[in-house]
mmCIF file of C-alpha atoms in Angstrom:
data_model
loop_
_atom_site.group_PDB
_atom_site.id
_atom_site.type_symbol
_atom_site.label_atom_id
_atom_site.label_comp_id
_atom_site.label_asym_id
_atom_site.label_seq_id
_atom_site.Cartn_x
_atom_site.Cartn_y
_atom_site.Cartn_z
ATOM 1 C CA MET N 120 102.371 62.445 118.191
ATOM 2 C CA SER N 121 100.722 58.953 118.338
ATOM 3 C CA GLN N 122 102.672 57.999 121.767
ATOM 4 C CA LEU N 123 100.896 61.655 123.556
ATOM 5 C CA ARG N 124 97.030 60.563 121.868
ATOM 6 C CA SER N 125 97.615 57.124 123.287
ATOM 7 C CA PHE N 126 98.385 58.451 126.725
ATOM 8 C CA ALA N 127 95.599 60.944 126.506
ATOM 9 C CA TYR N 128 93.334 58.803 125.316
ATOM 10 C CA LEU N 129 94.240 56.147 128.979
ATOM 11 C CA ILE N 130 93.986 59.181 130.960
ATOM 12 C CA GLN N 131 90.767 60.264 129.810
ATOM 13 C CA PHE N 132 89.618 56.191 130.094
ATOM 14 C CA ALA N 133 90.771 56.211 133.838
ATOM 15 C CA PHE N 134 89.120 59.624 134.775
ATOM 16 C CA GLN N 135 86.329 58.525 132.730
ATOM 17 C CA ARG N 136 85.878 54.963 135.139
ATOM 18 C CA LEU N 137 86.805 56.893 138.110
ATOM 19 C CA ALA N 138 83.667 59.461 137.726
ATOM 20 C CA VAL N 139 81.215 56.624 137.502
ATOM 21 C CA VAL N 140 82.814 55.319 140.257
ATOM 22 C CA VAL N 141 82.780 58.608 142.406
ATOM 23 C CA PHE N 142 78.941 59.616 141.208
ATOM 24 C CA ALA N 143 77.706 55.410 142.282
ATOM 25 C CA LEU N 144 79.691 55.770 145.899
ATOM 26 C CA ALA N 145 78.197 59.495 146.679
ATOM 27 C CA ALA N 146 74.225 58.235 145.311
ATOM 28 C CA LEU N 147 74.780 54.999 147.499
ATOM 29 C CA ALA N 148 75.972 56.810 150.255
ATOM 30 C CA LEU N 149 74.078 59.800 150.619
ATOM 31 C CA THR N 150 71.337 57.468 149.965
ATOM 32 C CA MET N 151 71.817 55.070 153.013
ATOM 33 C CA ALA N 152 72.615 58.251 155.381
ATOM 34 C CA SER N 153 68.794 59.918 153.805
ATOM 35 C CA ILE N 154 67.279 57.148 155.053
ATOM 36 C CA MET N 155 69.342 55.904 158.840
ATOM 37 C CA ALA N 156 68.673 59.902 159.137
ATOM 38 C CA GLY N 157 65.104 59.421 158.836
ATOM 39 C CA ILE N 158 64.172 56.109 160.708
ATOM 40 C CA GLY N 159 66.230 58.258 163.895
ATOM 41 C CA LEU N 160 69.488 56.727 163.104
ATOM 42 C CA TRP N 161 71.500 59.563 162.201
ATOM 43 C CA ASP N 162 71.273 63.124 162.425
ATOM 44 C CA TRP N 163 70.100 65.431 159.665
ATOM 45 C CA ILE N 164 72.667 67.459 158.461
ATOM 46 C CA SER N 165 72.850 70.616 160.250
ATOM 47 C CA LEU N 166 72.408 73.657 158.003
ATOM 48 C CA ASP N 167 72.234 77.629 159.342
ATOM 49 C CA LEU N 168 69.877 79.034 156.215
ATOM 50 C CA ARG N 169 68.174 81.797 156.519
ATOM 51 C CA TYR N 170 65.837 83.601 154.621
ATOM 52 C CA GLY N 171 64.254 86.870 154.332
ATOM 53 C CA GLY N 172 65.725 87.410 157.789
ATOM 54 C CA GLU N 173 64.331 84.579 159.255
ATOM 55 C CA PRO N 174 66.071 80.706 159.895
ATOM 56 C CA VAL N 175 64.826 78.468 158.030
ATOM 57 C CA GLU N 176 63.691 75.256 159.834
ATOM 58 C CA ASN N 177 65.242 71.603 158.526
ATOM 59 C CA ALA N 178 67.371 73.121 155.818
ATOM 60 C CA GLY N 179 69.931 70.639 156.359
ATOM 61 C CA MET N 180 67.383 67.673 156.179
ATOM 62 C CA TYR N 181 65.964 69.146 153.110
ATOM 63 C CA ALA N 182 69.848 70.303 151.360
ATOM 64 C CA GLN N 183 70.477 66.483 152.082
ATOM 65 C CA LEU N 184 67.463 65.343 150.142
ATOM 66 C CA THR N 185 67.662 67.376 147.448
ATOM 67 C CA LEU N 186 71.681 65.936 147.246
ATOM 68 C CA THR N 187 70.263 62.352 147.359
ATOM 69 C CA ALA N 188 67.688 63.129 144.482
ATOM 70 C CA LEU N 189 70.423 64.902 142.459
ATOM 71 C CA ALA N 190 72.598 61.961 143.205
ATOM 72 C CA VAL N 191 70.130 59.218 142.401
ATOM 73 C CA GLY N 192 68.897 60.665 139.041
ATOM 74 C CA LEU N 193 72.535 60.925 137.874
ATOM 75 C CA CYS N 194 72.991 56.980 138.740
ATOM 76 C CA PHE N 195 69.950 56.734 135.437
ATOM 77 C CA PHE N 196 72.248 58.248 133.355
ATOM 78 C CA LEU N 197 75.138 55.850 134.108
ATOM 79 C CA PRO N 198 74.271 53.188 131.575
ATOM 80 C CA THR N 199 73.912 56.084 129.107
ATOM 81 C CA ASN N 200 77.483 56.711 129.686
ATOM 82 C CA ARG N 201 78.642 53.155 130.344
ATOM 83 C CA ARG N 202 77.704 52.527 126.762
ATOM 84 C CA VAL N 203 79.086 55.440 125.194
ATOM 85 C CA MET N 204 82.141 54.292 126.224
ATOM 86 C CA GLN N 205 81.776 51.180 125.081
ATOM 87 C CA LEU N 206 81.804 52.320 121.580
ATOM 88 C CA GLU N 207 84.563 55.507 121.783
ATOM 89 C CA THR N 208 86.477 51.837 123.029
ATOM 90 C CA SER N 209 85.200 50.560 120.256
ATOM 91 C CA HIS N 210 86.137 52.942 117.530
ATOM 92 C CA ARG N 211 89.490 53.251 118.935
ATOM 93 C CA GLN N 212 90.234 49.723 118.384
ATOM 94 C CA PHE N 213 88.809 49.877 115.135
ATOM 95 C CA ASN N 214 91.219 52.867 113.629
ATOM 96 C CA VAL N 215 94.398 50.584 115.812
ATOM 97 C CA GLY N 216 92.804 47.781 113.757
ATOM 98 C CA MET N 217 92.856 49.809 110.475
ATOM 99 C CA GLN N 218 96.006 51.872 111.009
ATOM 100 C CA ASP N 219 97.753 48.356 111.600
ATOM 101 C CA VAL N 220 96.266 47.241 108.201
ATOM 102 C CA ALA N 221 97.267 50.325 105.933
ATOM 103 C CA ARG N 222 100.776 49.255 107.918
ATOM 104 C CA ALA N 223 101.022 45.954 106.796
ATOM 105 C CA TYR N 224 99.524 46.221 103.449
ATOM 106 C CA GLY N 225 101.929 48.996 102.824
ATOM 107 C CA ALA N 226 104.903 46.786 103.662
ATOM 108 C CA VAL N 227 103.771 44.185 101.376
ATOM 109 C CA HIS N 228 103.372 46.300 98.659
ATOM 110 C CA ALA N 229 106.384 48.087 98.440
ATOM 111 C CA ALA N 230 107.696 44.167 98.590
ATOM 112 C CA ASP N 231 105.251 43.488 95.267
ATOM 113 C CA ARG N 232 107.088 46.699 93.741
ATOM 114 C CA ALA N 233 110.147 45.455 94.018
ATOM 115 C CA GLU N 234 109.040 42.480 92.495
ATOM 116 C CA THR N 235 109.577 40.034 95.347
ATOM 117 C CA PHE N 236 106.877 37.317 94.690
ATOM 118 C CA GLN N 237 106.512 35.372 92.003
ATOM 119 C CA MET N 238 103.328 33.135 92.452
ATOM 120 C CA SER N 239 100.585 33.563 90.356
ATOM 121 C CA SER N 240 97.449 31.834 91.259
ATOM 122 C CA GLU N 241 95.436 33.182 94.161
ATOM 123 C CA PHE N 242 95.913 31.327 97.028
ATOM 124 C CA ASP N 243 99.870 30.927 96.636
ATOM 125 C CA SER N 244 100.393 34.388 96.012
ATOM 126 C CA VAL N 245 98.182 35.021 98.884
ATOM 127 C CA ARG N 246 99.852 32.813 101.188
ATOM 128 C CA GLU N 247 103.419 33.466 99.508
ATOM 129 C CA ARG N 248 102.343 37.165 100.757
ATOM 130 C CA LEU N 249 101.210 35.537 103.838
ATOM 131 C CA ALA N 250 104.770 34.533 104.465
ATOM 132 C CA TYR N 251 106.249 37.593 104.224
ATOM 133 C CA LEU N 252 104.353 39.587 106.730
ATOM 134 C CA ARG N 253 104.917 36.768 108.922
ATOM 135 C CA ASP N 254 109.020 37.345 108.597
ATOM 136 C CA HIS N 255 108.441 40.739 108.593
ATOM 137 C CA PRO N 256 110.666 42.056 111.894
ATOM 138 C CA ASP N 257 107.972 45.254 112.053
ATOM 139 C CA LEU N 258 105.042 43.347 111.458
ATOM 140 C CA SER N 259 105.901 39.731 113.300
ATOM 141 C CA THR N 260 103.310 41.179 116.534
ATOM 142 C CA LEU N 261 100.602 41.441 114.215
ATOM 143 C CA GLU N 262 97.023 40.406 114.691
ATOM 144 C CA PRO N 263 96.692 37.020 111.963
ATOM 145 C CA ALA N 264 93.725 38.572 111.141
ATOM 146 C CA VAL N 265 95.274 41.932 109.805
ATOM 147 C CA LEU N 266 98.662 40.193 108.082
ATOM 148 C CA GLU N 267 95.615 37.828 106.175
ATOM 149 C CA MET N 268 93.481 41.058 105.361
ATOM 150 C CA ALA N 269 97.091 43.145 104.299
ATOM 151 C CA ALA N 270 97.940 40.129 102.068
ATOM 152 C CA GLN N 271 94.516 39.801 100.270
ATOM 153 C CA MET N 272 94.681 43.165 99.733
ATOM 154 C CA SER N 273 98.518 42.944 98.506
ATOM 155 C CA HIS N 274 97.259 40.387 95.749
ATOM 156 C CA VAL N 275 93.960 42.314 94.602
ATOM 157 C CA ALA N 276 96.896 45.110 93.518
ATOM 158 C CA ARG N 277 99.095 43.409 92.487
ATOM 159 C CA ASP N 278 98.634 44.588 89.103
ATOM 160 C CA LEU N 279 98.820 48.282 90.395
ATOM 161 C CA ALA N 280 102.260 47.373 91.582
ATOM 162 C CA GLU N 281 103.422 45.612 88.737
ATOM 163 C CA VAL N 282 102.348 49.622 86.467
ATOM 164 C CA TYR N 283 104.262 51.369 89.149
ATOM 165 C CA SER N 284 107.295 48.604 90.178
ATOM 166 C CA ASP N 285 110.591 50.194 91.279
ATOM 167 C CA GLU N 286 111.598 49.527 87.946
ATOM 168 C CA LYS N 287 109.340 51.019 85.782
ATOM 169 C CA LEU N 288 109.517 54.374 88.582
ATOM 170 C CA ALA N 289 113.002 54.630 88.740
ATOM 171 C CA ARG N 290 113.111 54.165 84.787
ATOM 172 C CA ALA N 291 110.332 57.029 84.218
ATOM 173 C CA ARG N 292 112.584 58.914 86.745
ATOM 174 C CA SER N 293 115.690 58.598 85.127
ATOM 175 C CA PHE N 294 113.552 59.526 81.270
ATOM 176 C CA LEU N 295 111.957 62.950 82.906
ATOM 177 C CA LYS N 296 115.787 63.401 84.642
ATOM 178 C CA GLN N 297 117.447 63.622 80.832
ATOM 179 C CA ARG N 298 114.399 65.146 79.448
ATOM 180 C CA GLN N 299 114.814 68.683 81.928
ATOM 181 C CA GLU N 300 118.885 68.214 81.197
ATOM 182 C CA GLU N 301 118.061 68.431 77.942
ATOM 183 C CA VAL N 302 115.844 71.319 78.461
ATOM 184 C CA GLU N 303 118.311 73.176 80.567
ATOM 185 C CA LEU N 304 120.772 72.451 77.883
ATOM 186 C CA PHE N 305 118.587 74.174 75.356
ATOM 187 C CA ASN N 306 117.619 77.047 77.714
ATOM 188 C CA SER N 307 121.450 77.932 78.348
ATOM 189 C CA ARG N 308 122.303 77.366 74.421
ATOM 190 C CA LEU N 309 119.278 79.509 73.772
ATOM 191 C CA ASP N 310 120.958 82.430 76.100
ATOM 192 C CA GLN N 311 124.012 81.806 74.326
ATOM 193 C CA ALA N 312 122.138 82.616 71.191
ATOM 194 C CA LYS N 313 120.828 85.609 72.272
ATOM 195 C CA ALA N 314 123.920 87.222 73.756
ATOM 196 C CA ILE N 315 125.788 86.735 70.552
ATOM 197 C CA SER N 316 122.617 87.918 68.758
ATOM 198 C CA THR N 317 122.729 90.984 70.685
ATOM 199 C CA GLU N 318 126.466 91.514 70.487
ATOM 200 C CA MET N 319 126.289 91.432 66.493
ATOM 201 C CA LYS N 320 123.836 93.756 66.596
ATOM 202 C CA HIS N 321 125.182 96.150 68.449
ATOM 203 C CA TRP N 322 128.883 95.075 66.457
ATOM 204 C CA LEU N 323 126.722 96.203 63.353
ATOM 205 C CA HIS N 324 125.428 99.182 64.726
ATOM 206 C CA GLU N 325 128.875 100.541 65.401
ATOM 207 C CA VAL N 326 130.416 99.590 62.277
ATOM 208 C CA GLU N 327 127.585 101.445 60.060
ATOM 209 C CA LEU N 328 128.285 104.266 62.879
ATOM 210 C CA GLU N 329 131.609 104.294 62.105
ATOM 211 C CA GLU N 330 131.496 104.294 57.899
ATOM 212 C CA SER N 331 128.885 106.831 58.096
ATOM 213 C CA VAL N 332 131.221 108.868 60.367
ATOM 214 C CA ALA N 333 133.999 107.906 57.335
ATOM 215 C CA VAL N 334 131.502 108.909 54.326
ATOM 216 C CA ALA N 335 131.140 112.001 55.719
ATOM 217 C CA GLN N 336 134.088 113.186 56.385
ATOM 218 C CA LEU N 337 135.169 112.440 52.776
ATOM 219 C CA GLU N 338 132.043 113.713 51.645
ATOM 220 C CA ARG N 339 133.509 116.917 53.525
ATOM 221 C CA LEU N 340 137.260 116.687 52.237
ATOM 222 C CA ARG N 341 135.569 116.252 48.895
ATOM 223 C CA ASP N 342 133.754 119.989 49.295
ATOM 224 C CA GLU N 343 137.026 121.332 50.809
ATOM 225 C CA MET N 344 139.091 120.305 47.732
ATOM 226 C CA ARG N 345 136.294 122.212 45.274
ATOM 227 C CA GLU N 346 136.800 124.905 46.532
ATOM 228 C CA ILE N 347 140.908 125.220 46.943
ATOM 229 C CA MET N 348 141.576 124.158 43.464
ATOM 230 C CA PRO N 349 139.799 126.989 42.290
ATOM 231 C CA GLU N 350 142.538 128.736 44.020
ATOM 232 C CA LEU N 351 145.358 126.913 43.209
ATOM 233 C CA GLY N 352 144.779 127.119 38.879
ATOM 234 C CA LEU N 353 143.726 123.589 38.874
ATOM 235 C CA GLU N 354 141.028 122.392 36.449
ATOM 236 C CA ARG N 355 138.294 120.278 37.595
ATOM 237 C CA VAL N 356 137.899 117.298 34.816
ATOM 238 C CA VAL N 357 135.302 114.424 34.911
ATOM 239 C CA GLN N 358 135.966 111.549 33.500
ATOM 240 C CA THR N 359 133.721 110.091 31.189
ATOM 241 C CA GLU N 360 133.224 106.876 29.773
ATOM 242 C CA ALA N 361 133.229 108.559 26.247
ATOM 243 C CA PRO N 362 134.831 112.088 26.148
ATOM 244 C CA GLU N 363 134.129 114.774 23.578
ATOM 245 C CA ARG N 364 137.303 116.401 23.417
ATOM 246 C CA GLN N 365 140.464 115.117 24.486
ATOM 247 C CA PRO N 366 142.337 118.292 25.978
ATOM 248 C CA GLU N 367 145.665 119.129 25.116
ATOM 249 C CA PRO N 368 149.082 118.285 25.958
ATOM 250 C CA THR N 369 150.293 120.963 27.321
ATOM 251 C CA SER N 370 147.068 121.689 29.967
ATOM 252 C CA LEU N 371 147.647 117.764 31.242
ATOM 253 C CA ASP N 372 149.322 119.754 34.198
ATOM 254 C CA ASN N 373 146.241 121.675 35.264
ATOM 255 C CA ILE N 374 144.085 118.565 35.298
ATOM 256 C CA VAL N 375 142.719 117.113 38.052
ATOM 257 C CA ILE N 376 140.712 113.658 37.699
ATOM 258 C CA ASP N 377 137.903 112.817 40.336
ATOM 259 C CA LEU N 378 138.223 108.852 40.594
ATOM 260 C CA PRO N 379 135.164 106.848 41.529
ATOM 261 C CA PRO N 380 134.373 105.972 44.374
ATOM 262 C CA LYS N 381 135.351 103.154 46.595
ATOM 263 C CA ALA N 382 133.449 100.629 47.914
ATOM 264 C CA ALA N 383 133.514 101.997 51.640
ATOM 265 C CA GLU N 384 132.154 104.988 50.341
#
């Protein structure tokens, strides 16, 4: 993308210069032709022009003089256009210089974060960074002023490089990764606990339902037995803790004793 933009700037620069040359040559040629036609050395432009149905005399001369005045007038704007083009060129050069500085600073700052530099004093620190930039394969073609500016910027930002060093960032990423794994493990265990709780609740509900069904069946069986016992000639006696009168031995065969209900009831 940057190469395409540079190519477009180059085409624009060439056509701007070509347009200036064409305007200047056209103004000069029209001026010389008008002067020579005025002194009789050349003929005026022949132009068949009619207005209101009547032919306009010397229409070619008027057209030539108008074009000459227009071309000469445009030449007065050429110095302004030249200054604008110079400003655009200087702006592009400034952008290129800042991009180079940013690229060089990014490289030396990355090396500083990797704890490549060990010098503490300002002079030695800048010199060490400058030597690194000069030996860098991708930055050796940059201007010395750009490399020096990047080295000075890196020295100013050495505290920032120390705080955000590669080792500390790797330790922080490892810590965050472990915390994330712990959170994921906790969430999985929480989901498992929720599933177990749901299963236990469902199980408890089924057990209670089965117990209620069993109790209902037992009560129904008792009711049926109470209805059948008188028809069979059996006597129903409820056992108490202190009975008032004991049944006679001869009537024990016709006595049915209710037992206390079990735990399942």
